[in-house]
């Protein structure tokens, strides 16, 4: 793996680098491949629903073997999934998965696009999906992407003809693509888009089929393949010493938060695509067969091609600078073309090639990771020509700011270095993902700037344009301003340069549960993003809630330092749901944002500004027991949520579990997917079941079906089969079918109203078969489906109780759903009715 990553890190054209800001190192092999790609004028767009849906084998094959400009349109950012490497969920998870997709594209050579669709969770049917997404809006986003990207070929990951057979998001992505294929060329469809783009008609639409869609390899062998193309995507690239499948494996392994790190694969592998629209290629191994992908397809292109094809045919690997006159001639001819689309794309490619041939390095970096509007920042400029070519640095611009420099000849390996000042206009927008700047709906993000729709991330606020003259030809090169520093244990690190408010404020908890009428001391942490700031902070709250003081002063001397202030918040006497938010008043401005940083080694550090807000919930909740042991699974916030209602929660290291170690707990809870992700449990399962047998309560939250391997005959003391059954509509009716069971009576009375306000889903991976020892508590179903009784099961085992639940407590508790807290408290309290009664009698 380390060897392959080294190859990728050194690759210039095919793979880029492992982080977006790091300078690219180039070899003559890289330059040659970039010229091959320069001479292919064809485009392919792959369309699916989520991060990880893309077929990296096919994307890599089209980008690196066919040499096509290849893009992936993921309709969502994967916001509704789970995170195996950290705490980010929902919007923050969408930011992380966006960056993992970009990391994958840097590996496989593709480009990345998105729609405004929000991954609201699992959907059983496209009708539901398209209603929640707002079909017209998301269809318009697909049309917009096609019009801007202008693909000759579109490939759908999923089949538009099979609604209800798979995730509704999946089928919806194919249905929207199928419809958009023709709408993109209809001037009456989404005419407002035509102010900034043109209509476009792709040539062919395919479905990326396989035996999996047919149910078995045998059925696929017998299938009619008259409209299918077959490509062997296992090709080996001797120039870089790696195969296409190895590249694809590394690309998909960038999806670390989904647990997609995997072994590389090698060898021949067939990919099939089925023609849905357009003409069938004569050559069924060439998806672009019959489509003009030569320079002749654009105005003035033949003369350009005559030059560049000769460069490719006679490429000088020992001295690539010998091709510079020809490349510069082609560059000048290209500037005369009237085809603006290909002119811009190929100008960028040519500029990159010319820069690589000359060993040119240009960079603008700061020593600070962020600044504020209205400030001034020192920027270190560097320009270096590592060749004997005649290169002059004529001028430099920061966006529209002219940097005062003298025209300078860049001599071979003599670095031009200059520290200059960048003035940040007061009107500069803060750095943050553009799709999170306004409040959206359940299914659709709000994006007011139409030019941003489809982009993977917010464009950098500041870019540096180096106006160069190379052998007498004027060539501008634009680079984003970056933050560069070094760490002793990691070396040189590049990060984005951000623009943030002068201060932000945040709460320690996103939900505060008031289990009784007692007031709470609320800490608010103010973080300075500028030296020497002073102001006041207020705590905004809803009706019925009271705060001890209107405002408090604060003063922070050093940028990056923090100060915590406290307000005393008193809840209403009755049950209530509301929210609180801080208001910073500073230099005549009001700031209501918190700043969140996402930092992992495999993606660039991300800065996100979100409304600073905490939900506050006044509950009348009862509980029995105090000490809870929690075995963390794939990661959730349930332990923190339980502490909110007064439980003492201790995280249990599975390696330390013994028969004696569990006795001190009133209940033991296993986090989501614990049996899927913790191998150690195969050795400790007997102690967990002994704990139940001897009088303990164990609560097992959902696990994915049959993914704990052969080491477990069963995760329960009795027969229990986990299925893929789920109820995805969070508003689906819930019936309590075991009305006398303690789970719905002690210490809190549970009724149907306690299932109001749930988010994203009712639950998932319900058991569908269990032994008679289990008692089902609830019954629920999605519209048009049979009722399911496996969401909450309890069984007496020895002196204790074993509970299995597929209910989505890991989603409901962190957002403060009152009924979810009451039901979970009841689960933790099961078996303690007699203890509670004896205590009352004794009292």
Short mmCIF file of C-alpha atoms in Angstrom, two decimals, residues 406-769:
data_model
loop_
_atom_site.label_atom_id
_atom_site.label_comp_id
_atom_site.label_asym_id
_atom_site.label_seq_id
_atom_site.Cartn_x
_atom_site.Cartn_y
_atom_site.Cartn_z
CA UNK A 406 9.14 44.86 -10.95
CA UNK A 407 9.25 42.74 -14.08
CA UNK A 408 11.70 39.96 -13.28
CA UNK A 409 13.57 37.44 -15.39
CA UNK A 410 13.32 34.01 -13.80
CA UNK A 411 16.76 32.47 -14.30
CA UNK A 412 17.36 28.76 -14.04
CA UNK A 413 16.87 27.60 -10.43
CA UNK A 414 17.06 31.13 -8.99
CA UNK A 415 14.05 31.61 -6.79
CA UNK A 416 12.09 34.86 -6.85
CA UNK A 417 10.81 35.49 -3.31
CA UNK A 418 8.87 38.46 -2.07
CA UNK A 419 6.69 39.17 0.93
CA UNK A 420 3.68 41.28 0.04
CA UNK A 421 0.53 42.44 1.82
CA UNK A 422 -2.95 41.19 0.95
CA UNK A 423 -5.81 43.49 1.95
CA UNK A 424 -8.97 41.59 2.86
CA UNK A 425 -12.03 43.65 1.82
CA UNK A 426 -14.69 44.21 4.48
CA UNK A 427 -17.23 42.62 2.12
CA UNK A 428 -15.38 39.28 1.93
CA UNK A 429 -17.65 36.35 2.74
CA UNK A 430 -16.67 33.96 5.48
CA UNK A 431 -15.27 30.57 4.51
CA UNK A 432 -17.84 27.80 4.83
CA UNK A 433 -19.51 25.16 2.66
CA UNK A 434 -21.85 27.13 0.44
CA UNK A 435 -24.71 24.63 0.79
CA UNK A 436 -24.80 25.15 4.57
CA UNK A 437 -25.02 28.94 4.55
CA UNK A 438 -28.82 29.02 4.51
CA UNK A 439 -31.33 26.76 6.23
CA UNK A 440 -32.60 24.08 3.87
CA UNK A 441 -35.42 21.58 3.97
CA UNK A 442 -35.43 17.90 4.92
CA UNK A 443 -34.55 16.93 1.36
CA UNK A 444 -32.95 19.94 -0.32
CA UNK A 445 -30.18 22.36 0.53
CA UNK A 446 -30.78 26.06 -0.12
CA UNK A 447 -28.27 27.65 -2.49
CA UNK A 448 -29.06 31.23 -3.47
CA UNK A 449 -26.13 31.67 -5.84
CA UNK A 450 -27.02 29.53 -8.88
CA UNK A 451 -23.41 29.61 -10.10
CA UNK A 452 -22.41 27.52 -7.10
CA UNK A 453 -24.91 24.71 -7.73
CA UNK A 454 -23.07 21.56 -8.68
CA UNK A 455 -19.67 22.61 -7.37
CA UNK A 456 -18.09 20.21 -4.87
CA UNK A 457 -16.94 22.97 -2.52
CA UNK A 458 -16.94 26.73 -2.08
CA UNK A 459 -14.37 28.39 -4.35
CA UNK A 460 -11.40 29.85 -2.50
CA UNK A 461 -11.84 33.51 -1.55
CA UNK A 462 -8.39 34.59 -2.76
CA UNK A 463 -6.33 33.48 -5.73
CA UNK A 464 -2.99 34.69 -7.01
CA UNK A 465 -2.51 35.23 -10.74
CA UNK A 466 1.09 35.08 -11.93
CA UNK A 467 1.33 36.78 -15.33
CA UNK A 468 4.28 35.13 -17.04
CA UNK A 469 5.97 35.47 -20.40
CA UNK A 470 7.45 32.21 -21.67
CA UNK A 471 9.55 32.52 -24.80
CA UNK A 472 7.66 35.71 -25.58
CA UNK A 473 4.16 34.22 -25.09
CA UNK A 474 1.99 35.66 -22.30
CA UNK A 475 0.62 32.93 -20.05
CA UNK A 476 -1.26 33.57 -16.79
CA UNK A 477 -1.18 30.94 -14.04
CA UNK A 478 -3.67 31.14 -11.17
CA UNK A 479 -3.17 29.51 -7.78
CA UNK A 480 -5.21 29.75 -4.56
CA UNK A 481 -3.49 31.35 -1.60
CA UNK A 482 -2.67 28.60 0.85
CA UNK A 483 -1.50 28.20 4.43
CA UNK A 484 1.78 26.32 4.75
CA UNK A 485 3.55 25.08 7.86
CA UNK A 486 5.61 22.18 9.16
CA UNK A 487 5.18 19.71 12.02
CA UNK A 488 8.12 17.76 13.40
CA UNK A 489 6.26 14.45 13.14
CA UNK A 490 4.69 15.06 9.72
CA UNK A 491 6.84 17.53 7.81
CA UNK A 492 5.42 20.12 5.41
CA UNK A 493 1.66 20.54 5.53
CA UNK A 494 -0.62 22.53 3.24
CA UNK A 495 -4.08 23.72 4.29
CA UNK A 496 -6.72 26.04 2.82
CA UNK A 497 -6.47 29.72 3.76
CA UNK A 498 -9.74 30.76 5.40
CA UNK A 499 -11.71 33.94 6.16
CA UNK A 500 -13.59 33.79 9.48
CA UNK A 501 -15.39 36.14 11.90
CA UNK A 502 -13.43 37.94 14.61
CA UNK A 503 -14.97 35.63 17.19
CA UNK A 504 -17.32 32.67 17.40
CA UNK A 505 -19.19 31.04 20.28
CA UNK A 506 -20.18 27.47 20.96
CA UNK A 507 -21.93 25.25 23.49
CA UNK A 508 -20.40 22.08 24.87
CA UNK A 509 -23.61 20.14 24.18
CA UNK A 510 -26.00 20.33 21.23
CA UNK A 511 -28.89 19.16 23.40
CA UNK A 512 -29.55 19.95 27.04
CA UNK A 513 -32.10 17.81 28.82
CA UNK A 514 -33.73 19.19 31.96
CA UNK A 515 -35.08 16.06 33.63
CA UNK A 516 -36.61 18.15 36.42
CA UNK A 517 -37.29 21.77 37.33
CA UNK A 518 -33.73 22.47 38.51
CA UNK A 519 -31.76 25.22 36.77
CA UNK A 520 -28.48 24.53 34.97
CA UNK A 521 -25.25 26.46 34.60
CA UNK A 522 -24.70 26.86 30.85
CA UNK A 523 -21.11 27.34 29.67
CA UNK A 524 -20.53 29.25 26.43
CA UNK A 525 -17.05 29.18 24.95
CA UNK A 526 -15.99 32.26 23.01
CA UNK A 527 -13.06 31.78 20.68
CA UNK A 528 -11.06 34.74 19.35
CA UNK A 529 -9.98 34.75 15.72
CA UNK A 530 -8.24 38.10 16.12
CA UNK A 531 -5.93 39.68 18.70
CA UNK A 532 -7.30 42.03 21.36
CA UNK A 533 -11.07 41.71 21.10
CA UNK A 534 -13.62 42.93 23.64
CA UNK A 535 -17.39 42.82 23.53
CA UNK A 536 -20.49 41.40 25.15
CA UNK A 537 -22.41 38.16 24.81
CA UNK A 538 -26.10 37.46 25.33
CA UNK A 539 -28.01 34.21 25.62
CA UNK A 540 -31.10 34.16 23.43
CA UNK A 541 -33.85 31.81 24.69
CA UNK A 542 -37.47 30.86 24.08
CA UNK A 543 -40.63 31.68 25.97
CA UNK A 544 -40.94 30.04 29.37
CA UNK A 545 -37.19 29.79 29.89
CA UNK A 546 -35.35 32.28 32.10
CA UNK A 547 -31.74 33.42 32.25
CA UNK A 548 -30.00 35.06 35.21
CA UNK A 549 -28.53 38.05 33.36
CA UNK A 550 -29.11 39.88 30.09
CA UNK A 551 -25.46 40.00 28.94
CA UNK A 552 -21.87 39.52 30.03
CA UNK A 553 -18.64 41.23 28.95
CA UNK A 554 -15.66 39.33 27.56
CA UNK A 555 -12.12 40.23 26.57
CA UNK A 556 -9.53 38.02 24.84
CA UNK A 557 -5.99 39.14 24.05
CA UNK A 558 -4.63 36.46 21.73
CA UNK A 559 -6.00 35.05 18.50
CA UNK A 560 -6.88 31.41 19.00
CA UNK A 561 -7.45 31.78 22.72
CA UNK A 562 -10.79 31.06 24.37
CA UNK A 563 -12.87 32.38 27.23
CA UNK A 564 -15.80 30.62 28.84
CA UNK A 565 -18.71 32.54 30.34
CA UNK A 566 -21.66 31.08 32.24
CA UNK A 567 -25.37 31.78 32.28
CA UNK A 568 -27.86 30.21 34.67
CA UNK A 569 -30.81 28.84 32.70
CA UNK A 570 -34.08 27.92 34.40
CA UNK A 571 -36.59 25.66 32.63
CA UNK A 572 -40.38 25.94 32.54
CA UNK A 573 -42.37 23.90 35.03
CA UNK A 574 -44.02 21.86 32.28
CA UNK A 575 -42.59 19.84 29.41
CA UNK A 576 -41.17 22.11 26.71
CA UNK A 577 -38.86 22.02 23.69
CA UNK A 578 -36.98 25.15 22.67
CA UNK A 579 -33.50 26.36 21.75
CA UNK A 580 -30.86 28.75 23.03
CA UNK A 581 -28.21 30.62 21.04
CA UNK A 582 -25.43 33.08 21.88
CA UNK A 583 -25.22 36.55 20.38
CA UNK A 584 -21.74 38.09 20.34
CA UNK A 585 -21.77 41.89 20.05
CA UNK A 586 -18.41 43.10 18.82
CA UNK A 587 -17.41 46.35 17.08
CA UNK A 588 -20.99 47.09 16.09
CA UNK A 589 -21.56 43.58 14.66
CA UNK A 590 -23.64 40.68 15.89
CA UNK A 591 -22.12 37.21 15.48
CA UNK A 592 -24.24 34.10 15.99
CA UNK A 593 -21.95 31.46 14.49
CA UNK A 594 -19.82 28.66 15.82
CA UNK A 595 -16.77 27.42 13.98
CA UNK A 596 -16.25 23.70 13.52
CA UNK A 597 -13.03 22.21 12.20
CA UNK A 598 -12.82 18.79 10.55
CA UNK A 599 -9.25 17.50 10.46
CA UNK A 600 -8.16 14.10 9.19
CA UNK A 601 -4.92 13.08 7.50
CA UNK A 602 -6.57 11.80 4.32
CA UNK A 603 -8.45 15.04 3.45
CA UNK A 604 -7.71 18.78 3.67
CA UNK A 605 -8.74 20.46 6.92
CA UNK A 606 -12.23 21.93 6.66
CA UNK A 607 -13.60 25.04 8.40
CA UNK A 608 -17.38 25.18 8.79
CA UNK A 609 -19.45 28.04 10.17
CA UNK A 610 -22.83 26.96 11.52
CA UNK A 611 -25.54 28.69 13.54
CA UNK A 612 -24.50 28.35 17.19
CA UNK A 613 -27.50 26.74 18.77
CA UNK A 614 -28.45 24.17 21.39
CA UNK A 615 -31.79 22.47 21.79
CA UNK A 616 -33.18 22.61 25.34
CA UNK A 617 -35.79 20.12 26.47
CA UNK A 618 -37.74 20.14 29.71
CA UNK A 619 -38.80 16.58 30.49
CA UNK A 620 -40.77 14.97 33.24
CA UNK A 621 -38.72 11.79 33.18
CA UNK A 622 -38.20 9.08 35.75
CA UNK A 623 -35.39 6.53 35.89
CA UNK A 624 -34.21 3.58 37.97
CA UNK A 625 -30.59 2.59 38.38
CA UNK A 626 -27.52 4.80 38.20
CA UNK A 627 -24.45 3.11 36.75
CA UNK A 628 -24.46 2.20 33.08
CA UNK A 629 -21.69 0.41 31.21
CA UNK A 630 -21.44 1.30 27.52
CA UNK A 631 -19.56 -0.69 24.88
CA UNK A 632 -18.99 1.68 22.00
CA UNK A 633 -19.59 0.22 18.55
CA UNK A 634 -19.28 2.14 15.30
CA UNK A 635 -19.58 5.44 17.15
CA UNK A 636 -22.54 7.35 18.54
CA UNK A 637 -23.44 10.00 21.11
CA UNK A 638 -25.79 7.89 23.23
CA UNK A 639 -23.48 7.84 26.31
CA UNK A 640 -23.43 11.65 26.45
CA UNK A 641 -27.19 11.72 26.00
CA UNK A 642 -27.71 9.33 28.92
CA UNK A 643 -25.51 11.47 31.13
CA UNK A 644 -27.86 14.36 30.34
CA UNK A 645 -30.65 12.67 32.27
CA UNK A 646 -28.51 11.80 35.27
CA UNK A 647 -26.97 8.42 34.54
CA UNK A 648 -23.36 7.69 35.39
CA UNK A 649 -22.06 6.22 32.13
CA UNK A 650 -18.72 4.45 31.91
CA UNK A 651 -17.25 3.40 28.58
CA UNK A 652 -16.15 -0.23 28.67
CA UNK A 653 -13.00 -1.35 26.88
CA UNK A 654 -14.04 -4.74 25.45
CA UNK A 655 -10.61 -6.20 26.19
CA UNK A 656 -11.18 -5.66 29.93
CA UNK A 657 -14.52 -7.48 30.15
CA UNK A 658 -14.59 -10.31 32.65
CA UNK A 659 -17.37 -12.06 34.54
CA UNK A 660 -16.64 -9.90 37.58
CA UNK A 661 -16.12 -6.57 35.79
CA UNK A 662 -19.74 -6.22 34.67
CA UNK A 663 -21.35 -6.81 38.06
CA UNK A 664 -21.08 -3.15 39.10
CA UNK A 665 -23.42 -1.95 36.35
CA UNK A 666 -27.18 -1.58 36.61
CA UNK A 667 -27.31 -2.14 32.85
CA UNK A 668 -24.87 -2.70 29.98
CA UNK A 669 -25.53 -1.13 26.58
CA UNK A 670 -23.86 -2.12 23.31
CA UNK A 671 -23.52 0.71 20.81
CA UNK A 672 -24.60 0.55 17.20
CA UNK A 673 -22.99 -2.20 15.12
CA UNK A 674 -20.85 -3.33 18.04
CA UNK A 675 -20.87 -6.96 16.90
CA UNK A 676 -20.01 -5.85 13.37
CA UNK A 677 -16.91 -3.82 14.25
CA UNK A 678 -15.46 -5.22 17.52
CA UNK A 679 -13.70 -8.54 16.98
CA UNK A 680 -12.93 -8.80 20.70
CA UNK A 681 -16.60 -9.44 21.45
CA UNK A 682 -16.29 -12.97 20.07
CA UNK A 683 -14.16 -13.72 23.15
CA UNK A 684 -16.28 -11.73 25.60
CA UNK A 685 -19.79 -12.72 24.52
CA UNK A 686 -20.03 -15.46 27.17
CA UNK A 687 -19.36 -12.93 29.94
CA UNK A 688 -22.04 -10.58 28.60
CA UNK A 689 -24.63 -13.36 28.53
CA UNK A 690 -23.56 -14.56 32.00
CA UNK A 691 -24.13 -11.01 33.24
CA UNK A 692 -27.72 -11.20 31.97
CA UNK A 693 -28.24 -14.68 33.38
CA UNK A 694 -27.16 -13.50 36.82
CA UNK A 695 -29.64 -10.64 36.90
CA UNK A 696 -28.25 -7.91 34.67
CA UNK A 697 -29.88 -5.98 31.85
CA UNK A 698 -28.19 -5.89 28.44
CA UNK A 699 -29.41 -3.62 25.63
CA UNK A 700 -28.11 -4.39 22.16
CA UNK A 701 -28.63 -1.66 19.58
CA UNK A 702 -28.84 -2.41 15.89
CA UNK A 703 -26.30 -4.51 14.02
CA UNK A 704 -26.23 -5.10 10.29
CA UNK A 705 -27.48 -8.47 9.23
CA UNK A 706 -25.05 -11.42 9.20
CA UNK A 707 -21.91 -9.27 9.35
CA UNK A 708 -20.43 -10.55 12.59
CA UNK A 709 -18.99 -13.68 11.01
CA UNK A 710 -18.92 -17.29 12.06
CA UNK A 711 -17.51 -16.56 15.52
CA UNK A 712 -21.07 -15.91 16.76
CA UNK A 713 -23.68 -18.60 16.45
CA UNK A 714 -26.02 -15.95 17.78
CA UNK A 715 -25.58 -12.59 19.46
CA UNK A 716 -28.55 -13.31 21.76
CA UNK A 717 -29.17 -16.03 24.36
CA UNK A 718 -32.01 -17.34 22.19
CA UNK A 719 -32.65 -17.61 18.47
CA UNK A 720 -32.67 -14.18 16.86
CA UNK A 721 -32.31 -13.50 13.14
CA UNK A 722 -31.47 -9.98 12.01
CA UNK A 723 -32.96 -8.90 8.68
CA UNK A 724 -32.81 -5.82 6.49
CA UNK A 725 -36.31 -4.81 7.59
CA UNK A 726 -36.66 -1.15 8.47
CA UNK A 727 -39.21 1.63 8.79
CA UNK A 728 -37.83 4.68 7.06
CA UNK A 729 -40.65 7.16 7.53
CA UNK A 730 -40.01 8.83 10.87
CA UNK A 731 -43.70 9.72 11.06
CA UNK A 732 -44.98 6.17 10.54
CA UNK A 733 -47.67 5.13 13.00
CA UNK A 734 -46.43 3.11 15.97
CA UNK A 735 -48.70 0.72 17.86
CA UNK A 736 -47.83 -0.55 21.31
CA UNK A 737 -48.74 -4.23 21.21
CA UNK A 738 -47.42 -5.28 24.64
CA UNK A 739 -49.30 -2.70 26.65
CA UNK A 740 -48.67 -4.40 30.01
CA UNK A 741 -44.94 -4.86 29.55
CA UNK A 742 -42.72 -2.85 31.89
CA UNK A 743 -40.84 -1.37 28.89
CA UNK A 744 -43.80 0.88 28.20
CA UNK A 745 -44.94 1.38 31.80
CA UNK A 746 -41.99 1.71 34.19
CA UNK A 747 -40.84 4.17 35.30
CA UNK A 748 -42.36 6.26 32.46
CA UNK A 749 -45.73 5.62 30.84
CA UNK A 750 -45.16 5.38 27.08
CA UNK A 751 -47.91 6.07 24.56
CA UNK A 752 -48.14 6.81 20.84
CA UNK A 753 -47.39 10.51 21.45
CA UNK A 754 -43.87 9.59 22.51
CA UNK A 755 -43.09 8.71 18.90
CA UNK A 756 -43.75 12.25 17.70
CA UNK A 757 -40.84 14.38 16.53
CA UNK A 758 -38.55 11.49 15.57
CA UNK A 759 -35.96 12.23 12.88
CA UNK A 760 -34.77 10.47 9.74
CA UNK A 761 -36.31 7.05 10.45
CA UNK A 762 -38.02 4.87 13.03
CA UNK A 763 -35.38 2.18 12.90
CA UNK A 764 -33.41 -0.28 10.83
CA UNK A 765 -32.21 -3.88 10.64
CA UNK A 766 -35.11 -5.27 12.64
CA UNK A 767 -35.08 -8.97 13.49
CA UNK A 768 -37.65 -10.89 11.45
CA UNK A 769 -37.44 -14.20 13.26
#
